[in-house]
Structures are given as structure tokens and as C-alpha cells.
Amino acid sequence: MARQILVLNGPNLNLLGTREPEVYGSTTLVDILAHLGNEFAGRAELRDAQSNSEGELIDALHDARTWADGVVFNPGAYTHTSVALRDAISACELPVVETHLSNVHAREEFRHTSMLSAVCLGVVGGFGRHSYTVALEGLLRHLDG
Ligand code: DQA
């Protein structure tokens, strides 16, 4: 049976493709999501959401409690700042994979700290658009035991 998965993206990720392509690659978010859907067809039913607002990301996590088996989440810069998102991840009681295109540990020091990792199932980063594939594969394997 296909798993129900939320693929959630935070601030500025709507600009993928044109945003600092040397860091984040030149693939758009729409293309990443389409590719992910094809790759996992039959194994996962994906719903996606992107928001530049912390509150909307929190609402999406709350809503996911009612239908999702797990979440692939790129929280963007909120990774490094948001206690509210950390609490939402804890509250939703779903396995969440923190996902980054870039290797945040190889970048500026302020990106080395995540407010979220400790309440996530796992963390993936540094593989560009493939980070989403690795994150979803890990999540599905976790769900399948
Ligand atoms: C990011 C890394 C964050 O530090 C940054 O603020 C982003 C994108 C990534 O996917 O590599 O917006 O989450």
C-alpha cells in the first residue's frame, strides 16, 4: 500500500532554479517534486506544500496529523531559528526527515545549528535535488520497518 507523504518546503525554496544556483542547483521545485513523484510512483502518494511563512508551515504540519504517514521537510532558514517549528514537529507525532539541498555543515557557522534535528527521525543534506530522494527512501524504509 502506498504511503501518504507530505513534502513540505519552507522560505525561499519557491525560487529554486534561479536562487543561488551554485549552492542549490538549477532545478526548480516543481521539477524536483515531479521527479520525486515519478521515482516513487506506487510506493508513495505525495502531497506538497511550500510557504514562506512560519505559521503556514506549522499549520501544514498540524494538518498532516490527520492524513500523512510521514513528512519530508526542507525548513529552509527556519531550520536554524524556529522553536515554533520544532514544537510543531514534536506535536504532530509523525516521522519527519529534515532535508537540505546543501551541506549546511560545510557553510556559514550559523547554519551548523538546527533547532529541529533533535525531534526529527533523520537528517539528509548535501546531495542537491537528490537529497529529497534519499530522504523519502529513508522515510519509506523506516515506515516499512
Ligand atoms: C537549505 C539550507 C538553509 O540553511 C537555507 O537557509 C535554505 C536552504 C538547503 O536546502 O540547503 O534556505 O535548507
PDB file of C-alpha atoms and ligand atoms in Angstrom:
ATOM      1  CA  MET A   1       0.000   0.000   0.000  1.00  0.00           C
ATOM      2  CA  ALA A   2       1.339   3.416  -0.944  1.00  0.00           C
ATOM      3  CA  ARG A   3       2.326   5.643   1.951  1.00  0.00           C
ATOM      4  CA  GLN A   4       0.845   9.115   2.286  1.00  0.00           C
ATOM      5  CA  ILE A   5       3.691  11.610   2.452  1.00  0.00           C
ATOM      6  CA  LEU A   6       3.805  15.377   2.846  1.00  0.00           C
ATOM      7  CA  VAL A   7       6.737  17.045   1.076  1.00  0.00           C
ATOM      8  CA  LEU A   8       6.967  20.406   2.807  1.00  0.00           C
ATOM      9  CA  ASN A   9       9.228  23.272   1.758  1.00  0.00           C
ATOM     10  CA  GLY A  10       9.958  26.465   3.629  1.00  0.00           C
ATOM     11  CA  PRO A  11      11.028  30.002   2.794  1.00  0.00           C
ATOM     12  CA  ASN A  12      12.717  30.921  -0.489  1.00  0.00           C
ATOM     13  CA  LEU A  13      12.519  27.383  -1.861  1.00  0.00           C
ATOM     14  CA  ASN A  14       9.872  28.574  -4.332  1.00  0.00           C
ATOM     15  CA  LEU A  15      12.810  30.346  -6.027  1.00  0.00           C
ATOM     16  CA  LEU A  16      14.803  27.173  -6.675  1.00  0.00           C
ATOM     17  CA  GLY A  17      16.197  27.143 -10.176  1.00  0.00           C
ATOM     18  CA  THR A  18      17.193  30.781 -10.090  1.00  0.00           C
ATOM     19  CA  ARG A  19      18.175  31.215  -6.427  1.00  0.00           C
ATOM     20  CA  GLU A  20      21.955  30.894  -5.932  1.00  0.00           C
ATOM     21  CA  PRO A  21      22.199  28.001  -8.425  1.00  0.00           C
ATOM     22  CA  GLU A  22      25.852  27.436  -7.474  1.00  0.00           C
ATOM     23  CA  VAL A  23      24.599  26.440  -3.987  1.00  0.00           C
ATOM     24  CA  TYR A  24      21.158  24.970  -4.652  1.00  0.00           C
ATOM     25  CA  GLY A  25      21.354  23.765  -8.269  1.00  0.00           C
ATOM     26  CA  SER A  26      19.343  24.861 -11.281  1.00  0.00           C
ATOM     27  CA  THR A  27      16.331  22.541 -10.929  1.00  0.00           C
ATOM     28  CA  THR A  28      13.046  24.186  -9.990  1.00  0.00           C
ATOM     29  CA  LEU A  29      10.980  22.996  -7.034  1.00  0.00           C
ATOM     30  CA  VAL A  30       8.207  21.983  -9.444  1.00  0.00           C
ATOM     31  CA  ASP A  31      10.658  19.753 -11.335  1.00  0.00           C
ATOM     32  CA  ILE A  32      12.084  18.243  -8.135  1.00  0.00           C
ATOM     33  CA  LEU A  33       8.575  17.357  -6.949  1.00  0.00           C
ATOM     34  CA  ALA A  34       7.533  15.938 -10.328  1.00  0.00           C
ATOM     35  CA  HIS A  35      10.652  13.788 -10.460  1.00  0.00           C
ATOM     36  CA  LEU A  36      10.087  12.575  -6.892  1.00  0.00           C
ATOM     37  CA  GLY A  37       6.508  11.612  -7.723  1.00  0.00           C
ATOM     38  CA  ASN A  38       7.685   9.570 -10.727  1.00  0.00           C
ATOM     39  CA  GLU A  39      10.508   7.906  -8.833  1.00  0.00           C
ATOM     40  CA  PHE A  40       8.255   6.734  -6.015  1.00  0.00           C
ATOM     41  CA  ALA A  41       5.117   6.003  -8.034  1.00  0.00           C
ATOM     42  CA  GLY A  42       3.256   3.091  -6.447  1.00  0.00           C
ATOM     43  CA  ARG A  43       5.237   3.390  -3.190  1.00  0.00           C
ATOM     44  CA  ALA A  44       4.233   6.852  -2.033  1.00  0.00           C
ATOM     45  CA  GLU A  45       1.414   9.288  -2.667  1.00  0.00           C
ATOM     46  CA  LEU A  46       2.891  12.727  -2.327  1.00  0.00           C
ATOM     47  CA  ARG A  47       1.191  15.948  -1.386  1.00  0.00           C
ATOM     48  CA  ASP A  48       3.354  19.024  -1.420  1.00  0.00           C
ATOM     49  CA  ALA A  49       3.227  22.450   0.132  1.00  0.00           C
ATOM     50  CA  GLN A  50       5.586  25.410   0.155  1.00  0.00           C
ATOM     51  CA  SER A  51       5.332  28.529   2.252  1.00  0.00           C
ATOM     52  CA  ASN A  52       7.479  31.490   3.119  1.00  0.00           C
ATOM     53  CA  SER A  53       5.586  31.889   6.418  1.00  0.00           C
ATOM     54  CA  GLU A  54       6.414  30.063   9.623  1.00  0.00           C
ATOM     55  CA  GLY A  55       2.738  29.918  10.658  1.00  0.00           C
ATOM     56  CA  GLU A  56       1.644  28.282   7.406  1.00  0.00           C
ATOM     57  CA  LEU A  57       4.352  25.638   7.775  1.00  0.00           C
ATOM     58  CA  ILE A  58       3.110  24.944  11.305  1.00  0.00           C
ATOM     59  CA  ASP A  59      -0.479  24.675  10.003  1.00  0.00           C
ATOM     60  CA  ALA A  60       0.656  22.219   7.312  1.00  0.00           C
ATOM     61  CA  LEU A  61       2.311  20.019   9.969  1.00  0.00           C
ATOM     62  CA  HIS A  62      -0.831  20.129  12.130  1.00  0.00           C
ATOM     63  CA  ASP A  63      -2.981  19.180   9.137  1.00  0.00           C
ATOM     64  CA  ALA A  64      -0.630  16.328   8.220  1.00  0.00           C
ATOM     65  CA  ARG A  65      -1.539  14.628  11.516  1.00  0.00           C
ATOM     66  CA  THR A  66      -4.941  13.819  10.028  1.00  0.00           C
ATOM     67  CA  TRP A  67      -3.743  12.094   6.849  1.00  0.00           C
ATOM     68  CA  ALA A  68       0.022  11.648   6.457  1.00  0.00           C
ATOM     69  CA  ASP A  69       2.291   8.725   7.361  1.00  0.00           C
ATOM     70  CA  GLY A  70       5.359  10.950   7.354  1.00  0.00           C
ATOM     71  CA  VAL A  71       6.938  14.189   6.193  1.00  0.00           C
ATOM     72  CA  VAL A  72       9.957  15.163   4.090  1.00  0.00           C
ATOM     73  CA  PHE A  73      10.647  18.703   5.257  1.00  0.00           C
ATOM     74  CA  ASN A  74      13.087  21.299   3.984  1.00  0.00           C
ATOM     75  CA  PRO A  75      12.534  24.103   6.503  1.00  0.00           C
ATOM     76  CA  GLY A  76      14.993  26.494   4.785  1.00  0.00           C
ATOM     77  CA  ALA A  77      16.382  29.147   7.120  1.00  0.00           C
ATOM     78  CA  TYR A  78      13.781  28.342   9.797  1.00  0.00           C
ATOM     79  CA  THR A  79      15.899  25.250  10.466  1.00  0.00           C
ATOM     80  CA  HIS A  80      18.318  27.443  12.352  1.00  0.00           C
ATOM     81  CA  THR A  81      15.865  29.644  14.245  1.00  0.00           C
ATOM     82  CA  SER A  82      12.430  28.190  14.844  1.00  0.00           C
ATOM     83  CA  VAL A  83      11.403  26.830  18.228  1.00  0.00           C
ATOM     84  CA  ALA A  84       7.803  27.016  16.997  1.00  0.00           C
ATOM     85  CA  LEU A  85       8.510  24.587  14.123  1.00  0.00           C
ATOM     86  CA  ARG A  86      10.366  22.284  16.489  1.00  0.00           C
ATOM     87  CA  ASP A  87       7.315  22.209  18.754  1.00  0.00           C
ATOM     88  CA  ALA A  88       5.035  21.575  15.768  1.00  0.00           C
ATOM     89  CA  ILE A  89       7.177  18.609  14.687  1.00  0.00           C
ATOM     90  CA  SER A  90       7.030  17.194  18.213  1.00  0.00           C
ATOM     91  CA  ALA A  91       3.280  17.801  18.423  1.00  0.00           C
ATOM     92  CA  CYS A  92       2.418  16.172  15.109  1.00  0.00           C
ATOM     93  CA  GLU A  93       3.929  12.836  16.225  1.00  0.00           C
ATOM     94  CA  LEU A  94       4.842  11.915  12.652  1.00  0.00           C
ATOM     95  CA  PRO A  95       8.264  10.839  11.420  1.00  0.00           C
ATOM     96  CA  VAL A  96       9.810  13.919   9.829  1.00  0.00           C
ATOM     97  CA  VAL A  97      13.021  13.903   7.786  1.00  0.00           C
ATOM     98  CA  GLU A  98      14.873  17.243   7.869  1.00  0.00           C
ATOM     99  CA  THR A  99      16.098  17.685   4.322  1.00  0.00           C
ATOM    100  CA  HIS A 100      18.562  20.163   2.810  1.00  0.00           C
ATOM    101  CA  LEU A 101      19.868  20.564  -0.701  1.00  0.00           C
ATOM    102  CA  SER A 102      23.193  21.897   0.549  1.00  0.00           C
ATOM    103  CA  ASN A 103      25.528  20.500   3.196  1.00  0.00           C
ATOM    104  CA  VAL A 104      24.741  23.049   5.894  1.00  0.00           C
ATOM    105  CA  HIS A 105      27.773  21.943   7.933  1.00  0.00           C
ATOM    106  CA  ALA A 106      30.121  22.988   5.139  1.00  0.00           C
ATOM    107  CA  ARG A 107      28.659  26.503   5.072  1.00  0.00           C
ATOM    108  CA  GLU A 108      28.455  29.519   7.398  1.00  0.00           C
ATOM    109  CA  GLU A 109      28.611  28.772  11.116  1.00  0.00           C
ATOM    110  CA  PHE A 110      25.049  29.929  11.782  1.00  0.00           C
ATOM    111  CA  ARG A 111      23.842  27.093   9.544  1.00  0.00           C
ATOM    112  CA  HIS A 112      25.603  24.470  11.654  1.00  0.00           C
ATOM    113  CA  THR A 113      22.898  24.642  14.306  1.00  0.00           C
ATOM    114  CA  SER A 114      19.484  23.095  13.731  1.00  0.00           C
ATOM    115  CA  MET A 115      16.612  23.741  16.115  1.00  0.00           C
ATOM    116  CA  LEU A 116      14.808  20.801  14.518  1.00  0.00           C
ATOM    117  CA  SER A 117      17.176  17.842  14.083  1.00  0.00           C
ATOM    118  CA  ALA A 118      16.689  16.535  17.621  1.00  0.00           C
ATOM    119  CA  VAL A 119      12.962  15.976  17.074  1.00  0.00           C
ATOM    120  CA  CYS A 120      13.294  14.602  13.532  1.00  0.00           C
ATOM    121  CA  LEU A 121      13.598  10.976  12.501  1.00  0.00           C
ATOM    122  CA  GLY A 122      16.710  11.796  10.470  1.00  0.00           C
ATOM    123  CA  VAL A 123      18.585  14.477   8.591  1.00  0.00           C
ATOM    124  CA  VAL A 124      19.698  14.494   4.943  1.00  0.00           C
ATOM    125  CA  GLY A 125      21.744  17.187   3.203  1.00  0.00           C
ATOM    126  CA  GLY A 126      24.372  17.880   0.619  1.00  0.00           C
ATOM    127  CA  PHE A 127      23.026  15.884  -2.309  1.00  0.00           C
ATOM    128  CA  GLY A 128      21.295  18.733  -4.112  1.00  0.00           C
ATOM    129  CA  ARG A 129      17.913  17.680  -5.515  1.00  0.00           C
ATOM    130  CA  HIS A 130      18.809  14.060  -4.734  1.00  0.00           C
ATOM    131  CA  SER A 131      18.535  14.891  -1.012  1.00  0.00           C
ATOM    132  CA  TYR A 132      14.748  14.601  -1.409  1.00  0.00           C
ATOM    133  CA  THR A 133      15.115  11.126  -2.939  1.00  0.00           C
ATOM    134  CA  VAL A 134      17.417   9.955  -0.147  1.00  0.00           C
ATOM    135  CA  ALA A 135      15.109  11.431   2.499  1.00  0.00           C
ATOM    136  CA  LEU A 136      11.989   9.810   1.061  1.00  0.00           C
ATOM    137  CA  GLU A 137      13.703   6.449   0.580  1.00  0.00           C
ATOM    138  CA  GLY A 138      14.835   6.511   4.212  1.00  0.00           C
ATOM    139  CA  LEU A 139      11.388   7.522   5.423  1.00  0.00           C
ATOM    140  CA  LEU A 140       9.642   4.734   3.485  1.00  0.00           C
ATOM    141  CA  ARG A 141      12.125   2.137   4.730  1.00  0.00           C
ATOM    142  CA  HIS A 142      11.520   3.348   8.279  1.00  0.00           C
ATOM    143  CA  LEU A 143       7.746   3.094   7.800  1.00  0.00           C
ATOM    144  CA  ASP A 144       8.088  -0.411   6.333  1.00  0.00           C
ATOM    145  CA  GLY A 145      10.134  -1.473   9.379  1.00  0.00           C
TER     146      GLY A 145
HETATM  147  C1  DQA B   1      18.596  24.918   2.956  1.00  0.00           C
HETATM  148  C2  DQA B   1      19.752  25.341   3.865  1.00  0.00           C
HETATM  149  C3  DQA B   1      19.366  26.523   4.733  1.00  0.00           C
HETATM  150  O1  DQA B   1      20.458  26.909   5.547  1.00  0.00           O
HETATM  151  C4  DQA B   1      18.961  27.691   3.887  1.00  0.00           C
HETATM  152  O2  DQA B   1      18.536  28.768   4.697  1.00  0.00           O
HETATM  153  C5  DQA B   1      17.924  27.345   2.874  1.00  0.00           C
HETATM  154  C6  DQA B   1      18.052  26.089   2.147  1.00  0.00           C
HETATM  155  C7  DQA B   1      19.030  23.823   1.949  1.00  0.00           C
HETATM  156  O3  DQA B   1      18.132  23.206   1.357  1.00  0.00           O
HETATM  157  O4  DQA B   1      20.216  23.610   1.725  1.00  0.00           O
HETATM  158  O5  DQA B   1      17.022  28.121   2.589  1.00  0.00           O
HETATM  159  O6  DQA B   1      17.555  24.367   3.764  1.00  0.00           O
END
